[in-house]
CSV table of C-alpha atoms in Angstrom, one decimal:
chain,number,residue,atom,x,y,z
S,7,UNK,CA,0.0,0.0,0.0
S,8,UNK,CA,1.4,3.1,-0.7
S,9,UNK,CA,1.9,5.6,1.6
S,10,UNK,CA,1.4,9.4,1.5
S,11,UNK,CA,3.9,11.7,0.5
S,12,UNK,CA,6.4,13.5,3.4
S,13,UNK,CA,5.1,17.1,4.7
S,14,UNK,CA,7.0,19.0,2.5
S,15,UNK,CA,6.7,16.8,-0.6
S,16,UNK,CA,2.1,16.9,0.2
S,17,UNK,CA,1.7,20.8,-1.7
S,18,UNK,CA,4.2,19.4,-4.3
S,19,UNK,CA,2.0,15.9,-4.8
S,20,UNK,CA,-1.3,17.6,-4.6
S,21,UNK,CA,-0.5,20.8,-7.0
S,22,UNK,CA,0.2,18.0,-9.4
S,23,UNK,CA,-2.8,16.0,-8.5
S,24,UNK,CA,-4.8,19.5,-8.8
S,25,UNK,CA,-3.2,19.8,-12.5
S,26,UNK,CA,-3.4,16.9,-13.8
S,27,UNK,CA,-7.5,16.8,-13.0
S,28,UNK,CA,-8.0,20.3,-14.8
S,29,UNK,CA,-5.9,19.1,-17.7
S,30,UNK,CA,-8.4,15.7,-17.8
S,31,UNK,CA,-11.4,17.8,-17.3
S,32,UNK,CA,-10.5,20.4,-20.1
S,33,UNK,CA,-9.4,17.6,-22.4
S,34,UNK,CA,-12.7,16.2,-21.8
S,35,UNK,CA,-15.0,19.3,-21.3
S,36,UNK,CA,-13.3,22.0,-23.4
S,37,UNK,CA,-12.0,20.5,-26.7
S,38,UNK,CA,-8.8,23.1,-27.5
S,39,UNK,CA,-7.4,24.2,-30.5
S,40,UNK,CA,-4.7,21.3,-30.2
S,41,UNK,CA,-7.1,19.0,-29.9
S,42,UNK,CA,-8.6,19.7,-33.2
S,43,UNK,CA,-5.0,20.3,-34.6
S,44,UNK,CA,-3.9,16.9,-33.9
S,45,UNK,CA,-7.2,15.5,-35.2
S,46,UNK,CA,-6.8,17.7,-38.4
S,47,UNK,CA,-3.1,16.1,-39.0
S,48,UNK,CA,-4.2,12.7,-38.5
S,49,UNK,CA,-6.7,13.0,-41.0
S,50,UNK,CA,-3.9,14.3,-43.8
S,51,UNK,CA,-1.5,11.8,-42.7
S,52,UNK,CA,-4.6,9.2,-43.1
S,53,UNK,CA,-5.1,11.0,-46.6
S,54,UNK,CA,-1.4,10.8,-47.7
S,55,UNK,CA,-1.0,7.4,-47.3
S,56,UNK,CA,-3.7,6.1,-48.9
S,57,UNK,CA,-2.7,4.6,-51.7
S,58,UNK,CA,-2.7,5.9,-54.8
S,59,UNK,CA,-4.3,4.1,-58.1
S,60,UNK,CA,-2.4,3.6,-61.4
S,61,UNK,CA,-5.8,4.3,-63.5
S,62,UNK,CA,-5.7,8.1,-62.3
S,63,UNK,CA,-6.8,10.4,-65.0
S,64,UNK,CA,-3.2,11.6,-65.7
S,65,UNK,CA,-2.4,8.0,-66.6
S,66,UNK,CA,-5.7,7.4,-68.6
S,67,UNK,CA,-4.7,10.3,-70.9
S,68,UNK,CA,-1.0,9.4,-71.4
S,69,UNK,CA,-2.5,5.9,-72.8
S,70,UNK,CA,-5.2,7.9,-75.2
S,71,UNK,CA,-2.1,10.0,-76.5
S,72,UNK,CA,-0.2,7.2,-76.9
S,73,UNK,CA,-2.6,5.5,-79.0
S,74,UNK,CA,-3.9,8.2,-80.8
S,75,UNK,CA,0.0,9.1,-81.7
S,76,UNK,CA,0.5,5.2,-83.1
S,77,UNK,CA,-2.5,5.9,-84.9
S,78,UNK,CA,-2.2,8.8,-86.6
S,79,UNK,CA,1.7,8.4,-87.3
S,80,UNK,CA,1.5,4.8,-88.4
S,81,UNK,CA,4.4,4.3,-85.8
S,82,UNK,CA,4.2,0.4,-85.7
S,83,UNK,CA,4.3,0.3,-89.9
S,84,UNK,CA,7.4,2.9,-89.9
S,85,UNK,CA,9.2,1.6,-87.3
S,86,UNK,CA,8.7,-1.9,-88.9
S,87,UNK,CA,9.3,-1.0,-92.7
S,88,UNK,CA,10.8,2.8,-94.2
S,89,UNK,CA,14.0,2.1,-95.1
S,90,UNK,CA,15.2,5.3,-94.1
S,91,UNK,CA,15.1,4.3,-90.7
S,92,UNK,CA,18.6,4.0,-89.4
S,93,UNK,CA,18.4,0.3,-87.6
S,94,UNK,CA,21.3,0.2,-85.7
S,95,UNK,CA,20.7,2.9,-83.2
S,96,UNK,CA,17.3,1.7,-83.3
S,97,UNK,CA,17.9,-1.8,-82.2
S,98,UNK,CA,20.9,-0.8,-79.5
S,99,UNK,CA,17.7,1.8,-78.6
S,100,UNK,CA,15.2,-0.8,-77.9
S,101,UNK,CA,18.2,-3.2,-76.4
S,102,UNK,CA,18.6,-0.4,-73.4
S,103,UNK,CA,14.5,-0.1,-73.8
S,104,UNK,CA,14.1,-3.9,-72.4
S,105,UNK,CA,16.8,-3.2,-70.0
S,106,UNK,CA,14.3,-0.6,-68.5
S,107,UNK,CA,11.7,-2.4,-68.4
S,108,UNK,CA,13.5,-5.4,-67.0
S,109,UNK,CA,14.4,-3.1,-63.9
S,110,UNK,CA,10.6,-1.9,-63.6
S,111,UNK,CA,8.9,-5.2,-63.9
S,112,UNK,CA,11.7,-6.1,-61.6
S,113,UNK,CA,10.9,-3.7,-58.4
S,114,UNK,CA,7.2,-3.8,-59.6
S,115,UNK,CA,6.5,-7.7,-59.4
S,116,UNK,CA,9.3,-9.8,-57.9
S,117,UNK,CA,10.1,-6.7,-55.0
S,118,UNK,CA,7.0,-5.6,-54.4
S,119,UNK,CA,4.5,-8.5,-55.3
S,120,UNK,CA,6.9,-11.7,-54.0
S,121,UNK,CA,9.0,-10.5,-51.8
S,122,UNK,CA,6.5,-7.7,-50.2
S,123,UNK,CA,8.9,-5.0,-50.2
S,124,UNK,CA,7.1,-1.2,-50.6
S,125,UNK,CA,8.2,1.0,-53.2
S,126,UNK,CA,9.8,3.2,-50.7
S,127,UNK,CA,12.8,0.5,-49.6
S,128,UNK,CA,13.4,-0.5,-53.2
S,129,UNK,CA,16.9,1.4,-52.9
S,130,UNK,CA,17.8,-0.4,-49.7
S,131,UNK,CA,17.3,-3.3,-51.2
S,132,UNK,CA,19.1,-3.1,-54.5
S,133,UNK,CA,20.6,0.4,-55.0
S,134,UNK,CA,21.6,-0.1,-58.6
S,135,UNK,CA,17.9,-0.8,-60.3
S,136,UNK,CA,16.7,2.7,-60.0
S,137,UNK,CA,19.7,4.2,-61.5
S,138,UNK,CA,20.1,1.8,-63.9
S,139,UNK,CA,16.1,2.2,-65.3
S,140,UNK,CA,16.8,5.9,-65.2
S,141,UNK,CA,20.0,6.0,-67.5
S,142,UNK,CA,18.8,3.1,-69.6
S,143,UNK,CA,15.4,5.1,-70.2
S,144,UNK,CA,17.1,7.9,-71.4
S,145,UNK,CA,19.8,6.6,-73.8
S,146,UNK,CA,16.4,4.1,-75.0
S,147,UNK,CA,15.0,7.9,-76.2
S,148,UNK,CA,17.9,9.4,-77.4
S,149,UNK,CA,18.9,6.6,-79.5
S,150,UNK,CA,15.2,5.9,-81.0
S,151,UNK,CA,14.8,9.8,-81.4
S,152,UNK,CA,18.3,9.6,-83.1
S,153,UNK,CA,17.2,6.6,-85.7
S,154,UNK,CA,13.8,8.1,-86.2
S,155,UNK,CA,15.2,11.7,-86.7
S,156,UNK,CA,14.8,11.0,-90.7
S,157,UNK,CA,11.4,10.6,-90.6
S,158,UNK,CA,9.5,13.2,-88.9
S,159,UNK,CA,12.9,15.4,-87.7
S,160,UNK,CA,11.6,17.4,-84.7
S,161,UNK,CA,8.3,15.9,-84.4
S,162,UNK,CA,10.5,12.8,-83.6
S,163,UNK,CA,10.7,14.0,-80.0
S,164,UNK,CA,7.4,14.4,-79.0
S,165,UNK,CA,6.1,11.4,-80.6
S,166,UNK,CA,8.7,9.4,-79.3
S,167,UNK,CA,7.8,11.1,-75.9
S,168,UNK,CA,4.2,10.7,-76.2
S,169,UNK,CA,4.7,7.0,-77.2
S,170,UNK,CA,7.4,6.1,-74.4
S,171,UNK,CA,5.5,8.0,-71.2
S,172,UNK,CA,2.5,5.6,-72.6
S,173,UNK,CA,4.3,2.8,-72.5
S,174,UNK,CA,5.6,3.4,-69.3
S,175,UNK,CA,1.8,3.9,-68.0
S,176,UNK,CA,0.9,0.5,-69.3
S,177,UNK,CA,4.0,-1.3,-67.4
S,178,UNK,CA,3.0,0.5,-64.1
S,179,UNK,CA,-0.8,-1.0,-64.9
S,180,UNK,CA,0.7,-4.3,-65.6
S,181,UNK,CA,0.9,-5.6,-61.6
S,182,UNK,CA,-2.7,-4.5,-60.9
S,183,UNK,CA,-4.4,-6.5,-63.7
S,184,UNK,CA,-2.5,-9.7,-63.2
């Protein structure tokens, strides 16, 4: 059983006693600013971690453009057979392509669907994938941009744009529909 506190330690034990009931009875009674602070911050954290879809609207148009691009430029029929397509650069271009989307279907599937890692520790776990995607993406454009350049010459870019960012929409989408 405890026992009371000494003479001198009583005012000390039952100002804090005295304290700790008003703070109880306004936390209960009087809701304070704090209070609806906190409650205000959990809700946003609650928001920003919710989990965000692949088939956003952003991602829905990319995949429009992208077919309406393939369409309109008969991509697939050039790509397959005008001659004044340089091949070369075109097939070291789509070499580094699959090399990117090796590394995504990589992190995407086997990290984060077998092994259960989140997309946030991929770098802990294999800090050369990232890097490697990133660098390999971006000699994949230059080189396709490069061997396309004859054929539509500055229009090469954006098409090649529109048609990689689409691309790179469906792989995201890939994980979700299997």
């Amino acid at each position: 059983m405890p026992s009371l506190p000494k003479h001198g330690d009583r005012e000390a034990f039952y100002q804090n006693v005295r304290e700790r009931t008003v703070k109880s009875w306004r936390k209960a009674y009087m809701p304070s600013q704090t209070d609806e602070q906190e409650k205000a911050e959990k809700l946003v954290e609650k928001l920003r971690t919710k989990p965000e879809s692949v088939y956003s609207i952003n991602n829905v148009l990319w995949v429009i453009a992208s077919i309406g691009v393939f369409y309109f430029t008969d991509f697939g029929l050039v790509v397959l057979y005008d001659t004044r397509v340089n091949r070369t650069w075109l097939n070291v271009g789509c070499v580094f392509l699959m090399m990117a989307v090796a590394c995504c279907l990589y992190c995407v599937i086997w990290l984060s669907k077998v092994k259960g890692i989140k997309h946030e520790k991929w770098e802990e776990h294999n800090m050369f994938v990232i890097p490697v995607a990133t660098i390999s993406s971006i000699l994949c454009m230059m080189l396709v941009c490069y061997s396309l350049w004859p054929i539509w010459n500055v229009f090469t870019i954006f098409i090649v744009g529109v048609q990689f960012m689409g691309f790179i929409v469906v792989v995201a989408m890939v994980p979700d529909i299997v």
